Amino acid sequence: MADSTSDIYVSTTEILENHGIYRRLHELQTFYRNEYGSEPKVYVRVPGRVNLIGEHVDYCGYPVLPMAIDQCILLAVGYTEANTQLELRNMEKEKYEDFSTDLSKLQIIHKASSPPPWYNYYLCGVKGILETLTDNEIRYGMTVAISGNIPPASGVSSSSALVSSAVLATGYVHHATLNRKTLASISAACERYIGTQGGGMDQAIAYLAKEGCAQFIEFYPSLNATPLRLPEGACFVVANSLAEMNKAATSDFNERVVECRLGCRLIALNKNFNNWKDMQVFAKLQAALACDLAQLERYALEFVSQDIYKRSELCEVFGVTNEEFERDFLTENTRNMQQFKLKQRTLHVIQESLRVLEFHEICEKYSSNSLHSNGMHVNGNGDMSFESTVSRLSQLMRQSHESLKTLYECSHPNLDKLVEISHQLGIGARLTGAGWGGCIVALCDSVESSNSYIEALKDKYYSKLSTEKLQFDNFDNVVFATCPRNGAELLTLQSNDE
């Protein structure tokens, strides 16, 4: 393997205690042997993630604050030069059918009106990395066994983790010379083969995550990740609403992307940019305007003032025909849109980005103060105590959820219920991920309070759900406390581990 990927290797002995990973690896090894009659040559681990704050801003070019979680995708991978066949086998055979294809004839077939088959996400990663090979020659066939415990359609990045694992596995087998940032960028770009116009947060944290830290991930003008220490003692809880949403199966996600791009273009047009059509990302527009977010918010209120814009109005404003509007401004699954809520979407993006910066600043100040206060955690103004820090971060999370609920309209009654219960318990919480179902993330001030909080959610929320909703093997993957984990890794099982 090329030296530039050596930082992705870890030895199995380092993960013996890593929350069941060792046990899962051996179960996966046995499954692989039974399926393929041989030993895998390498293992891949790619984590899910929870975004602490900064939702629906990454594709607008603004920073986010995610962290990797314990739940992950594991692959056992073998390869051969005898053919170019790709074989995929999922350990959950009752849910995920076997799949095989010739890599030299790779196609990703997806109907916009229905959820993509599970293997299409894997194929996106394969296609994305193969297209980067300098000689564009496929030399190897691959046999892959898959184990995943990231709850699907729950907003903690199960699909992106699968895409990213395919990129890493295929890149390793084909001797691609890559680093973590490049892997993240390739993974973000190729997920669009499934039809989702995402911004790259999920893939960035999958590769760039660091144990013990959230990551302040910036996208403009280039991808950059800076570790951020969270207040020591604070604990984050992820709770699955059990309302599932597959963002590739509906147009909801891409509609918001389109509305953000239109809001951006509308400000650019009113600020007399000749290249206003190319101004689709708010961060790029802000840089061109040489203004801060507060000023950009004022421009938004001035130039994106209507609650609802009709398509005919926007065609007139932009000076384009209906056909040009559909071709140049909409995506394949948003071409039927007739009304656009540009003001609400624009204000959410700008205000949410301001919350991200404040969240980051509070954590940095608290961390810096902790190093110089002999454990007192109090600055000269007396307002940086642990309690006040957690309180302010919790307030920002509540504000974020309210914005996602009312301005971005991507929440769900089940999510709102979980957030309301959290609020009643004095806990700050917000939806995490795309929304329309999935999970919330909540901030507790200690492990003890997180345990009490989880028990309260079981009593006040989960006990009220239908028995059909509660049919799952492991409740610990439904509601759980979590700490920041490492990003993607290549693993090996040595004979003395068996």
Short mmCIF file of C-alpha atoms in Angstrom, two decimals:
data_model
loop_
_atom_site.label_atom_id
_atom_site.label_comp_id
_atom_site.label_asym_id
_atom_site.label_seq_id
_atom_site.Cartn_x
_atom_site.Cartn_y
_atom_site.Cartn_z
CA MET A 1 0.00 0.00 0.00
CA ALA A 2 1.19 3.51 -0.77
CA ASP A 3 2.82 5.48 2.05
CA SER A 4 0.16 8.21 1.89
CA THR A 5 -2.44 5.83 3.28
CA SER A 6 -0.26 4.42 6.06
CA ASP A 7 -2.03 6.63 8.63
CA ILE A 8 -5.22 4.64 8.00
CA TYR A 9 -3.66 1.40 9.22
CA VAL A 10 -4.08 0.27 12.82
CA SER A 11 -3.14 -3.02 14.43
CA THR A 12 -5.89 -5.24 15.77
CA THR A 13 -4.28 -5.29 19.20
CA GLU A 14 -5.16 -1.60 19.54
CA ILE A 15 -8.88 -2.26 19.18
CA LEU A 16 -9.37 -5.29 21.42
CA GLU A 17 -11.32 -3.15 23.87
CA ASN A 18 -13.06 -1.01 21.26
CA HIS A 19 -16.73 -1.49 22.10
CA GLY A 20 -17.30 -4.87 20.52
CA ILE A 21 -15.30 -4.26 17.35
CA TYR A 22 -13.01 -7.21 18.01
CA ARG A 23 -15.97 -9.57 18.49
CA ARG A 24 -17.68 -8.22 15.39
CA LEU A 25 -14.50 -8.65 13.35
CA HIS A 26 -14.29 -12.32 14.25
CA GLU A 27 -17.98 -12.82 13.48
CA LEU A 28 -17.41 -11.13 10.13
CA GLN A 29 -14.33 -13.29 9.50
CA THR A 30 -16.39 -16.44 10.09
CA PHE A 31 -19.16 -15.17 7.82
CA TYR A 32 -16.63 -14.38 5.08
CA ARG A 33 -15.11 -17.85 5.32
CA ASN A 34 -18.55 -19.46 5.05
CA GLU A 35 -19.51 -17.32 2.06
CA TYR A 36 -16.30 -17.42 0.06
CA GLY A 37 -14.36 -20.40 1.38
CA SER A 38 -11.19 -18.40 2.01
CA GLU A 39 -9.68 -15.79 4.34
CA PRO A 40 -10.18 -12.03 3.84
CA LYS A 41 -6.99 -10.07 3.20
CA VAL A 42 -7.94 -6.83 4.94
CA TYR A 43 -10.71 -5.31 7.04
CA VAL A 44 -12.18 -1.82 6.79
CA ARG A 45 -13.91 0.16 9.55
CA VAL A 46 -15.82 3.38 8.80
CA PRO A 47 -17.82 5.02 11.62
CA GLY A 48 -21.21 6.66 11.65
CA ARG A 49 -21.39 10.19 12.95
CA VAL A 50 -23.53 12.55 14.94
CA ASN A 51 -23.53 16.23 14.09
CA LEU A 52 -23.60 18.33 17.24
CA ILE A 53 -24.68 21.52 15.48
CA GLY A 54 -24.65 22.93 11.95
CA GLU A 55 -27.42 21.18 10.03
CA HIS A 56 -28.01 21.73 6.30
CA VAL A 57 -25.15 24.22 6.03
CA ASP A 58 -22.33 22.05 4.65
CA TYR A 59 -23.64 22.17 1.07
CA CYS A 60 -23.79 25.95 1.50
CA GLY A 61 -20.06 25.98 2.23
CA TYR A 62 -20.28 26.60 5.99
CA PRO A 63 -18.57 24.76 8.87
CA VAL A 64 -20.15 21.95 10.88
CA LEU A 65 -19.31 20.25 14.19
CA PRO A 66 -19.74 16.47 13.97
CA MET A 67 -18.05 13.62 15.79
CA ALA A 68 -17.65 9.95 14.91
CA ILE A 69 -19.57 7.40 17.00
CA ASP A 70 -19.00 3.77 17.99
CA GLN A 71 -21.51 2.40 15.48
CA CYS A 72 -19.75 1.59 12.22
CA ILE A 73 -19.58 -0.29 8.94
CA LEU A 74 -17.11 -3.20 8.90
CA LEU A 75 -15.91 -4.86 5.70
CA ALA A 76 -13.94 -8.05 5.21
CA VAL A 77 -12.27 -7.83 1.82
CA GLY A 78 -10.56 -10.30 -0.46
CA TYR A 79 -9.33 -9.71 -4.01
CA THR A 80 -7.98 -11.57 -7.02
CA GLU A 81 -6.40 -10.86 -10.41
CA ALA A 82 -8.25 -13.83 -11.93
CA ASN A 83 -11.33 -11.73 -12.80
CA THR A 84 -12.96 -8.32 -12.34
CA GLN A 85 -16.06 -9.57 -10.52
CA LEU A 86 -17.39 -7.74 -7.44
CA GLU A 87 -19.24 -9.94 -4.93
CA LEU A 88 -21.13 -8.34 -2.02
CA ARG A 89 -22.57 -10.30 0.91
CA ASN A 90 -24.27 -8.63 3.88
CA MET A 91 -24.43 -10.43 7.22
CA GLU A 92 -28.10 -9.40 7.48
CA LYS A 93 -29.12 -11.65 4.62
CA GLU A 94 -32.81 -11.48 5.46
CA LYS A 95 -32.76 -7.71 4.86
CA TYR A 96 -30.06 -7.24 2.23
CA GLU A 97 -29.86 -9.44 -0.83
CA ASP A 98 -26.57 -10.73 -2.25
CA PHE A 99 -25.22 -8.79 -5.21
CA SER A 100 -22.59 -9.35 -7.86
CA THR A 101 -21.46 -7.46 -10.95
CA ASP A 102 -18.52 -7.21 -13.32
CA LEU A 103 -16.56 -4.07 -12.39
CA SER A 104 -15.68 -3.54 -16.05
CA LYS A 105 -19.43 -3.16 -16.75
CA LEU A 106 -20.39 -1.25 -13.62
CA GLN A 107 -23.78 0.52 -13.75
CA ILE A 108 -25.76 2.29 -11.04
CA ILE A 109 -29.45 2.01 -11.88
CA HIS A 110 -31.81 3.98 -9.68
CA LYS A 111 -35.44 5.03 -10.03
CA ALA A 112 -36.01 8.43 -8.43
CA SER A 113 -39.44 7.37 -7.18
CA SER A 114 -38.20 4.52 -4.97
CA PRO A 115 -35.44 3.95 -2.38
CA PRO A 116 -32.15 2.81 -3.92
CA PRO A 117 -31.20 -0.83 -3.34
CA TRP A 118 -28.62 -1.08 -0.56
CA TYR A 119 -25.78 -2.13 -2.84
CA ASN A 120 -26.11 1.02 -4.96
CA TYR A 121 -24.45 2.98 -2.15
CA TYR A 122 -21.51 0.61 -2.27
CA LEU A 123 -21.35 0.88 -6.06
CA CYS A 124 -21.18 4.69 -5.78
CA GLY A 125 -17.97 4.36 -3.79
CA VAL A 126 -16.50 1.82 -6.19
CA LYS A 127 -17.29 3.97 -9.21
CA GLY A 128 -15.95 7.11 -7.56
CA ILE A 129 -12.55 5.68 -6.68
CA LEU A 130 -12.09 3.74 -9.93
CA GLU A 131 -12.58 6.96 -11.89
CA THR A 132 -9.55 8.45 -10.12
CA LEU A 133 -7.14 5.72 -11.22
CA THR A 134 -4.53 7.19 -13.56
CA ASP A 135 -4.62 4.29 -16.00
CA ASN A 136 -8.37 3.77 -15.52
CA GLU A 137 -7.71 0.03 -15.63
CA ILE A 138 -9.59 -2.40 -13.39
CA ARG A 139 -7.20 -5.22 -12.48
CA TYR A 140 -8.86 -6.91 -9.54
CA GLY A 141 -12.04 -8.70 -8.65
CA MET A 142 -13.24 -8.27 -5.05
CA THR A 143 -15.13 -10.42 -2.56
CA VAL A 144 -16.64 -8.36 0.24
CA ALA A 145 -18.56 -9.26 3.40
CA ILE A 146 -20.35 -6.44 5.24
CA SER A 147 -21.39 -5.94 8.85
CA GLY A 148 -23.15 -2.76 9.96
CA ASN A 149 -24.67 -1.59 13.23
CA ILE A 150 -25.39 2.02 12.24
CA PRO A 151 -29.20 2.38 12.35
CA PRO A 152 -30.35 2.88 8.72
CA ALA A 153 -32.32 5.98 7.71
CA SER A 154 -31.75 7.50 11.16
CA GLY A 155 -29.59 10.54 10.42
CA VAL A 156 -26.30 9.12 11.73
CA SER A 157 -24.78 8.48 8.32
CA SER A 158 -25.25 4.79 7.60
CA SER A 159 -25.42 5.27 3.83
CA SER A 160 -22.43 7.63 3.66
CA ALA A 161 -20.39 5.27 5.83
CA LEU A 162 -21.13 2.48 3.35
CA VAL A 163 -20.11 4.68 0.41
CA SER A 164 -16.91 5.71 2.21
CA SER A 165 -16.06 2.12 3.12
CA ALA A 166 -16.37 1.15 -0.55
CA VAL A 167 -14.02 3.99 -1.53
CA LEU A 168 -11.41 2.95 1.03
CA ALA A 169 -11.62 -0.78 0.27
CA THR A 170 -11.50 -0.33 -3.51
CA GLY A 171 -8.72 2.24 -3.27
CA TYR A 172 -6.66 -0.10 -1.11
CA VAL A 173 -7.10 -3.06 -3.47
CA HIS A 174 -6.22 -0.99 -6.55
CA HIS A 175 -3.16 0.63 -4.89
CA ALA A 176 -4.52 4.16 -5.14
CA THR A 177 -2.18 6.80 -3.69
CA LEU A 178 -4.53 8.84 -1.52
CA ASN A 179 -4.73 10.69 1.76
CA ARG A 180 -7.66 11.13 4.14
CA LYS A 181 -8.81 14.48 2.74
CA THR A 182 -8.75 13.13 -0.80
CA LEU A 183 -10.67 10.04 0.25
CA ALA A 184 -13.28 12.26 1.93
CA SER A 185 -13.62 14.47 -1.15
CA ILE A 186 -13.98 11.49 -3.49
CA SER A 187 -16.56 9.90 -1.18
CA ALA A 188 -18.59 13.11 -1.01
CA ALA A 189 -18.57 13.60 -4.78
CA CYS A 190 -19.45 10.04 -5.71
CA GLU A 191 -22.44 9.79 -3.36
CA ARG A 192 -24.16 12.10 -5.82
CA TYR A 193 -24.38 9.12 -8.17
CA ILE A 194 -27.28 8.06 -5.97
CA GLY A 195 -28.97 11.43 -6.59
CA THR A 196 -28.32 13.22 -3.29
CA GLN A 197 -26.83 16.73 -3.50
CA GLY A 198 -25.02 16.58 -0.16
CA GLY A 199 -22.24 18.81 1.07
CA GLY A 200 -19.52 16.49 2.35
CA MET A 201 -19.87 16.57 6.13
CA ASP A 202 -20.56 12.84 6.55
CA GLN A 203 -17.62 11.76 4.44
CA ALA A 204 -15.26 14.31 6.01
CA ILE A 205 -15.92 13.17 9.57
CA ALA A 206 -15.77 9.51 8.48
CA TYR A 207 -12.10 9.99 7.53
CA LEU A 208 -10.93 12.93 9.63
CA ALA A 209 -12.44 12.10 13.04
CA LYS A 210 -10.12 11.99 16.06
CA GLU A 211 -10.65 10.12 19.32
CA GLY A 212 -11.87 12.44 22.08
CA CYS A 213 -12.66 15.42 19.83
CA ALA A 214 -15.43 16.78 17.73
CA GLN A 215 -14.19 18.19 14.42
CA PHE A 216 -14.74 21.75 13.25
CA ILE A 217 -14.96 20.97 9.54
CA GLU A 218 -14.67 23.79 7.01
CA PHE A 219 -15.48 23.38 3.33
CA TYR A 220 -14.73 26.77 1.80
CA PRO A 221 -12.38 27.63 0.23
CA SER A 222 -11.08 24.07 0.84
CA LEU A 223 -11.70 21.11 3.10
CA ASN A 224 -10.10 21.51 6.52
CA ALA A 225 -10.77 19.81 9.88
CA THR A 226 -9.66 21.15 13.26
CA PRO A 227 -10.10 19.04 16.41
CA LEU A 228 -12.30 20.70 19.03
CA ARG A 229 -12.20 19.60 22.66
CA LEU A 230 -15.65 19.41 24.21
CA PRO A 231 -16.19 20.37 27.87
CA GLU A 232 -14.75 17.53 29.93
CA GLY A 233 -17.54 15.72 31.73
CA ALA A 234 -20.22 16.59 29.20
CA CYS A 235 -21.88 13.64 27.54
CA PHE A 236 -23.87 13.41 24.32
CA VAL A 237 -26.83 11.07 23.92
CA VAL A 238 -28.22 9.96 20.57
CA ALA A 239 -31.87 8.87 20.51
CA ASN A 240 -33.51 7.35 17.45
CA SER A 241 -37.09 8.49 16.89
CA LEU A 242 -37.66 5.26 14.92
CA ALA A 243 -39.25 7.34 12.17
CA GLU A 244 -37.17 6.43 9.13
CA MET A 245 -36.36 8.70 6.21
CA ASN A 246 -34.26 7.81 3.18
CA LYS A 247 -33.12 11.12 1.70
CA ALA A 248 -32.41 9.52 -1.69
CA ALA A 249 -35.98 8.20 -1.93
CA THR A 250 -37.73 11.61 -1.88
CA SER A 251 -37.10 15.07 -3.27
CA ASP A 252 -37.30 16.81 0.15
CA PHE A 253 -33.54 17.04 0.67
CA ASN A 254 -32.74 18.23 -2.84
CA GLU A 255 -35.60 20.74 -2.70
CA ARG A 256 -33.83 22.46 0.22
CA VAL A 257 -30.54 22.43 -1.69
CA VAL A 258 -32.24 24.02 -4.70
CA GLU A 259 -33.92 26.68 -2.54
CA CYS A 260 -30.60 27.59 -0.92
CA ARG A 261 -28.92 27.91 -4.32
CA LEU A 262 -31.75 30.13 -5.56
CA GLY A 263 -31.61 32.32 -2.45
CA CYS A 264 -27.88 32.72 -2.97
CA ARG A 265 -28.32 33.66 -6.62
CA LEU A 266 -31.04 36.16 -5.74
CA ILE A 267 -28.74 38.05 -3.37
CA ALA A 268 -25.91 37.91 -5.93
CA LEU A 269 -28.21 39.28 -8.66
CA ASN A 270 -29.34 42.16 -6.43
CA LYS A 271 -25.71 42.93 -5.55
CA ASN A 272 -25.01 43.23 -9.28
CA PHE A 273 -22.67 40.27 -9.74
CA ASN A 274 -22.27 39.54 -13.44
CA ASN A 275 -21.62 35.89 -12.57
CA TRP A 276 -24.71 35.62 -10.32
CA LYS A 277 -25.70 32.34 -12.00
CA ASP A 278 -22.50 30.76 -10.71
CA MET A 279 -23.14 31.97 -7.16
CA GLN A 280 -24.78 28.87 -5.70
CA VAL A 281 -22.94 28.58 -2.39
CA PHE A 282 -23.49 31.15 0.37
CA ALA A 283 -19.92 30.90 1.67
CA LYS A 284 -18.57 31.76 -1.78
CA LEU A 285 -21.01 34.69 -2.05
CA GLN A 286 -20.03 35.94 1.40
CA ALA A 287 -16.36 35.87 0.41
CA ALA A 288 -17.13 37.77 -2.79
CA LEU A 289 -19.07 40.36 -0.80
CA ALA A 290 -16.25 40.58 1.76
CA CYS A 291 -18.80 40.70 4.55
CA ASP A 292 -19.43 38.81 7.77
CA LEU A 293 -22.43 36.56 8.44
CA ALA A 294 -24.33 39.32 10.24
CA GLN A 295 -24.11 41.54 7.16
CA LEU A 296 -25.07 38.64 4.91
CA GLU A 297 -28.16 38.15 7.07
CA ARG A 298 -29.09 41.81 6.49
CA TYR A 299 -28.70 41.31 2.73
CA ALA A 300 -30.93 38.24 2.95
CA LEU A 301 -33.68 40.15 4.75
CA GLU A 302 -33.44 42.94 2.16
CA PHE A 303 -33.22 40.93 -1.05
CA VAL A 304 -34.92 37.61 -0.21
CA SER A 305 -37.97 39.11 1.42
CA GLN A 306 -40.92 36.97 0.31
CA ASP A 307 -42.12 33.94 2.24
CA ILE A 308 -43.03 32.16 -0.99
CA TYR A 309 -41.77 32.71 -4.53
CA LYS A 310 -43.65 31.20 -7.44
CA ARG A 311 -41.68 29.67 -10.27
CA SER A 312 -43.08 32.24 -12.71
CA GLU A 313 -41.90 35.08 -10.42
CA LEU A 314 -38.39 33.68 -10.23
CA CYS A 315 -38.22 33.23 -13.99
CA GLU A 316 -39.13 36.89 -14.37
CA VAL A 317 -36.65 38.05 -11.72
CA PHE A 318 -33.80 36.01 -13.18
CA GLY A 319 -34.77 36.80 -16.78
CA VAL A 320 -34.94 33.16 -17.88
CA THR A 321 -37.54 30.99 -19.55
CA ASN A 322 -39.33 28.21 -17.74
CA GLU A 323 -37.27 25.69 -19.70
CA GLU A 324 -34.00 27.44 -18.79
CA PHE A 325 -35.04 27.61 -15.15
CA GLU A 326 -35.79 23.89 -15.08
CA ARG A 327 -32.59 22.98 -16.88
CA ASP A 328 -30.15 25.29 -15.10
CA PHE A 329 -31.59 25.72 -11.60
CA LEU A 330 -33.33 22.46 -10.70
CA THR A 331 -32.22 18.88 -10.19
CA GLU A 332 -33.74 15.81 -11.78
CA ASN A 333 -36.08 15.08 -8.88
CA THR A 334 -37.08 18.73 -8.22
CA ARG A 335 -38.28 19.68 -11.68
CA ASN A 336 -41.91 19.71 -10.60
CA MET A 337 -41.36 22.39 -7.94
CA GLN A 338 -43.64 25.38 -8.40
CA GLN A 339 -43.17 27.26 -5.10
CA PHE A 340 -39.96 28.12 -3.27
CA LYS A 341 -39.43 29.24 0.33
CA LEU A 342 -36.18 31.08 -0.24
CA LYS A 343 -36.40 33.47 2.72
CA GLN A 344 -36.88 30.74 5.32
CA ARG A 345 -34.15 28.50 3.95
CA THR A 346 -31.66 31.35 3.57
CA LEU A 347 -32.22 32.64 7.10
CA HIS A 348 -31.82 29.18 8.57
CA VAL A 349 -28.48 28.64 6.84
CA ILE A 350 -27.05 31.98 7.94
CA GLN A 351 -28.38 31.85 11.51
CA GLU A 352 -27.40 28.20 11.96
CA SER A 353 -23.88 29.06 10.78
CA LEU A 354 -23.72 31.81 13.39
CA ARG A 355 -24.71 29.23 16.02
CA VAL A 356 -21.92 26.91 14.87
CA LEU A 357 -19.36 29.68 15.28
CA GLU A 358 -20.66 30.53 18.75
CA PHE A 359 -20.69 26.85 19.80
CA HIS A 360 -17.08 26.55 18.60
CA GLU A 361 -16.04 29.74 20.37
CA ILE A 362 -17.61 28.68 23.68
CA CYS A 363 -15.87 25.29 23.60
CA GLU A 364 -12.52 26.88 22.71
CA LYS A 365 -12.80 29.49 25.47
CA TYR A 366 -13.78 26.90 28.04
CA SER A 367 -10.96 24.56 27.01
CA SER A 368 -8.40 27.38 27.05
CA ASN A 369 -9.63 28.66 30.38
CA SER A 370 -9.47 25.17 31.87
CA LEU A 371 -5.75 25.01 31.13
CA HIS A 372 -5.06 28.20 33.10
CA SER A 373 -7.53 28.05 35.99
CA ASN A 374 -6.32 25.05 38.03
CA GLY A 375 -9.57 23.27 37.41
CA MET A 376 -11.82 26.18 38.48
CA HIS A 377 -13.13 26.73 34.91
CA VAL A 378 -13.89 30.39 35.59
CA ASN A 379 -12.57 33.36 33.63
CA GLY A 380 -12.23 36.93 34.74
CA ASN A 381 -15.88 37.62 34.02
CA GLY A 382 -17.01 34.65 36.05
CA ASP A 383 -19.15 33.30 33.21
CA MET A 384 -17.16 30.27 32.03
CA SER A 385 -18.16 27.76 34.66
CA PHE A 386 -18.89 24.23 33.49
CA GLU A 387 -22.58 24.72 34.31
CA SER A 388 -22.92 27.99 32.39
CA THR A 389 -20.98 26.54 29.44
CA VAL A 390 -23.25 23.49 29.16
CA SER A 391 -26.29 25.74 29.62
CA ARG A 392 -25.30 28.02 26.73
CA LEU A 393 -24.42 25.10 24.43
CA SER A 394 -27.76 23.51 25.25
CA GLN A 395 -29.54 26.76 24.39
CA LEU A 396 -27.83 26.85 21.00
CA MET A 397 -28.95 23.28 20.32
CA ARG A 398 -32.57 24.14 21.18
CA GLN A 399 -32.41 27.18 18.88
CA SER A 400 -31.01 25.00 16.13
CA HIS A 401 -33.90 22.55 16.39
CA GLU A 402 -36.50 25.29 16.36
CA SER A 403 -34.97 26.73 13.19
CA LEU A 404 -34.87 23.31 11.53
CA LYS A 405 -38.50 22.79 12.53
CA THR A 406 -39.95 26.15 11.50
CA LEU A 407 -37.62 27.67 8.87
CA TYR A 408 -36.17 24.58 7.20
CA GLU A 409 -39.24 22.39 7.83
CA CYS A 410 -37.24 19.18 8.02
CA SER A 411 -38.27 17.92 11.42
CA HIS A 412 -40.85 15.23 12.25
CA PRO A 413 -43.49 14.97 15.04
CA ASN A 414 -41.49 12.16 16.67
CA LEU A 415 -38.35 14.28 16.68
CA ASP A 416 -40.26 17.24 18.10
CA LYS A 417 -41.66 15.00 20.83
CA LEU A 418 -38.19 13.79 21.84
CA VAL A 419 -36.88 17.38 21.90
CA GLU A 420 -39.85 18.54 23.97
CA ILE A 421 -39.37 15.72 26.51
CA SER A 422 -35.68 16.67 26.68
CA HIS A 423 -36.59 20.31 27.29
CA GLN A 424 -38.93 19.30 30.12
CA LEU A 425 -36.04 17.39 31.68
CA GLY A 426 -33.74 20.42 31.37
CA ILE A 427 -31.71 18.87 28.54
CA GLY A 428 -30.76 20.68 25.33
CA ALA A 429 -31.48 18.60 22.23
CA ARG A 430 -31.92 18.93 18.49
CA LEU A 431 -32.49 16.78 15.44
CA THR A 432 -29.28 15.57 13.86
CA GLY A 433 -28.78 14.54 10.25
CA ALA A 434 -31.03 15.43 7.35
CA GLY A 435 -34.21 15.24 9.42
CA TRP A 436 -37.72 14.11 8.43
CA GLY A 437 -37.14 11.32 10.95
CA GLY A 438 -34.02 9.72 12.37
CA CYS A 439 -32.26 10.83 15.55
CA ILE A 440 -31.86 13.66 18.01
CA VAL A 441 -28.64 14.48 19.83
CA ALA A 442 -28.81 15.76 23.41
CA LEU A 443 -26.22 17.32 25.74
CA CYS A 444 -26.01 16.04 29.32
CA ASP A 445 -23.70 17.42 31.98
CA SER A 446 -22.44 14.03 33.22
CA VAL A 447 -22.50 10.31 32.56
CA GLU A 448 -24.86 9.94 35.52
CA SER A 449 -27.35 12.45 34.12
CA SER A 450 -27.13 10.80 30.69
CA ASN A 451 -28.10 7.47 32.26
CA SER A 452 -31.08 9.10 33.99
CA TYR A 453 -32.01 10.86 30.76
CA ILE A 454 -31.95 7.62 28.77
CA GLU A 455 -34.20 5.93 31.33
CA ALA A 456 -36.60 8.89 31.18
CA LEU A 457 -36.77 8.63 27.37
CA LYS A 458 -37.54 4.94 27.64
CA ASP A 459 -40.42 5.73 29.98
CA LYS A 460 -41.80 8.88 28.35
CA TYR A 461 -41.19 8.11 24.66
CA TYR A 462 -40.24 4.55 23.74
CA SER A 463 -42.79 2.85 26.03
CA LYS A 464 -45.54 4.75 24.20
CA LEU A 465 -44.59 3.41 20.74
CA SER A 466 -46.32 0.46 19.12
CA THR A 467 -44.81 -2.97 19.71
CA GLU A 468 -44.11 -3.17 15.97
CA LYS A 469 -41.81 -0.16 16.24
CA LEU A 470 -39.96 -1.77 19.13
CA GLN A 471 -38.91 -4.90 17.28
CA PHE A 472 -35.14 -4.59 17.30
CA ASP A 473 -32.30 -6.76 18.52
CA ASN A 474 -30.29 -4.27 20.54
CA PHE A 475 -31.86 -1.30 22.33
CA ASP A 476 -28.35 0.08 22.88
CA ASN A 477 -28.30 1.03 19.19
CA VAL A 478 -31.57 2.95 19.56
CA VAL A 479 -30.68 5.31 22.41
CA PHE A 480 -27.10 5.55 23.64
CA ALA A 481 -24.50 7.83 25.14
CA THR A 482 -21.47 8.34 22.95
CA CYS A 483 -18.00 9.87 22.93
CA PRO A 484 -15.95 11.02 19.92
CA ARG A 485 -14.23 8.14 18.11
CA ASN A 486 -11.53 7.78 15.45
CA GLY A 487 -12.14 7.95 11.72
CA ALA A 488 -11.79 5.25 9.07
CA GLU A 489 -9.22 2.50 9.53
CA LEU A 490 -7.74 -0.47 7.71
CA LEU A 491 -7.46 -3.44 10.08
CA THR A 492 -5.74 -6.80 10.07
CA LEU A 493 -6.46 -9.93 12.11
CA GLN A 494 -3.26 -11.74 12.95
CA SER A 495 -3.01 -15.44 13.70
CA ASN A 496 -2.15 -14.89 17.34
CA ASP A 497 -5.40 -12.99 17.82
CA GLU A 498 -7.52 -15.99 16.88
#
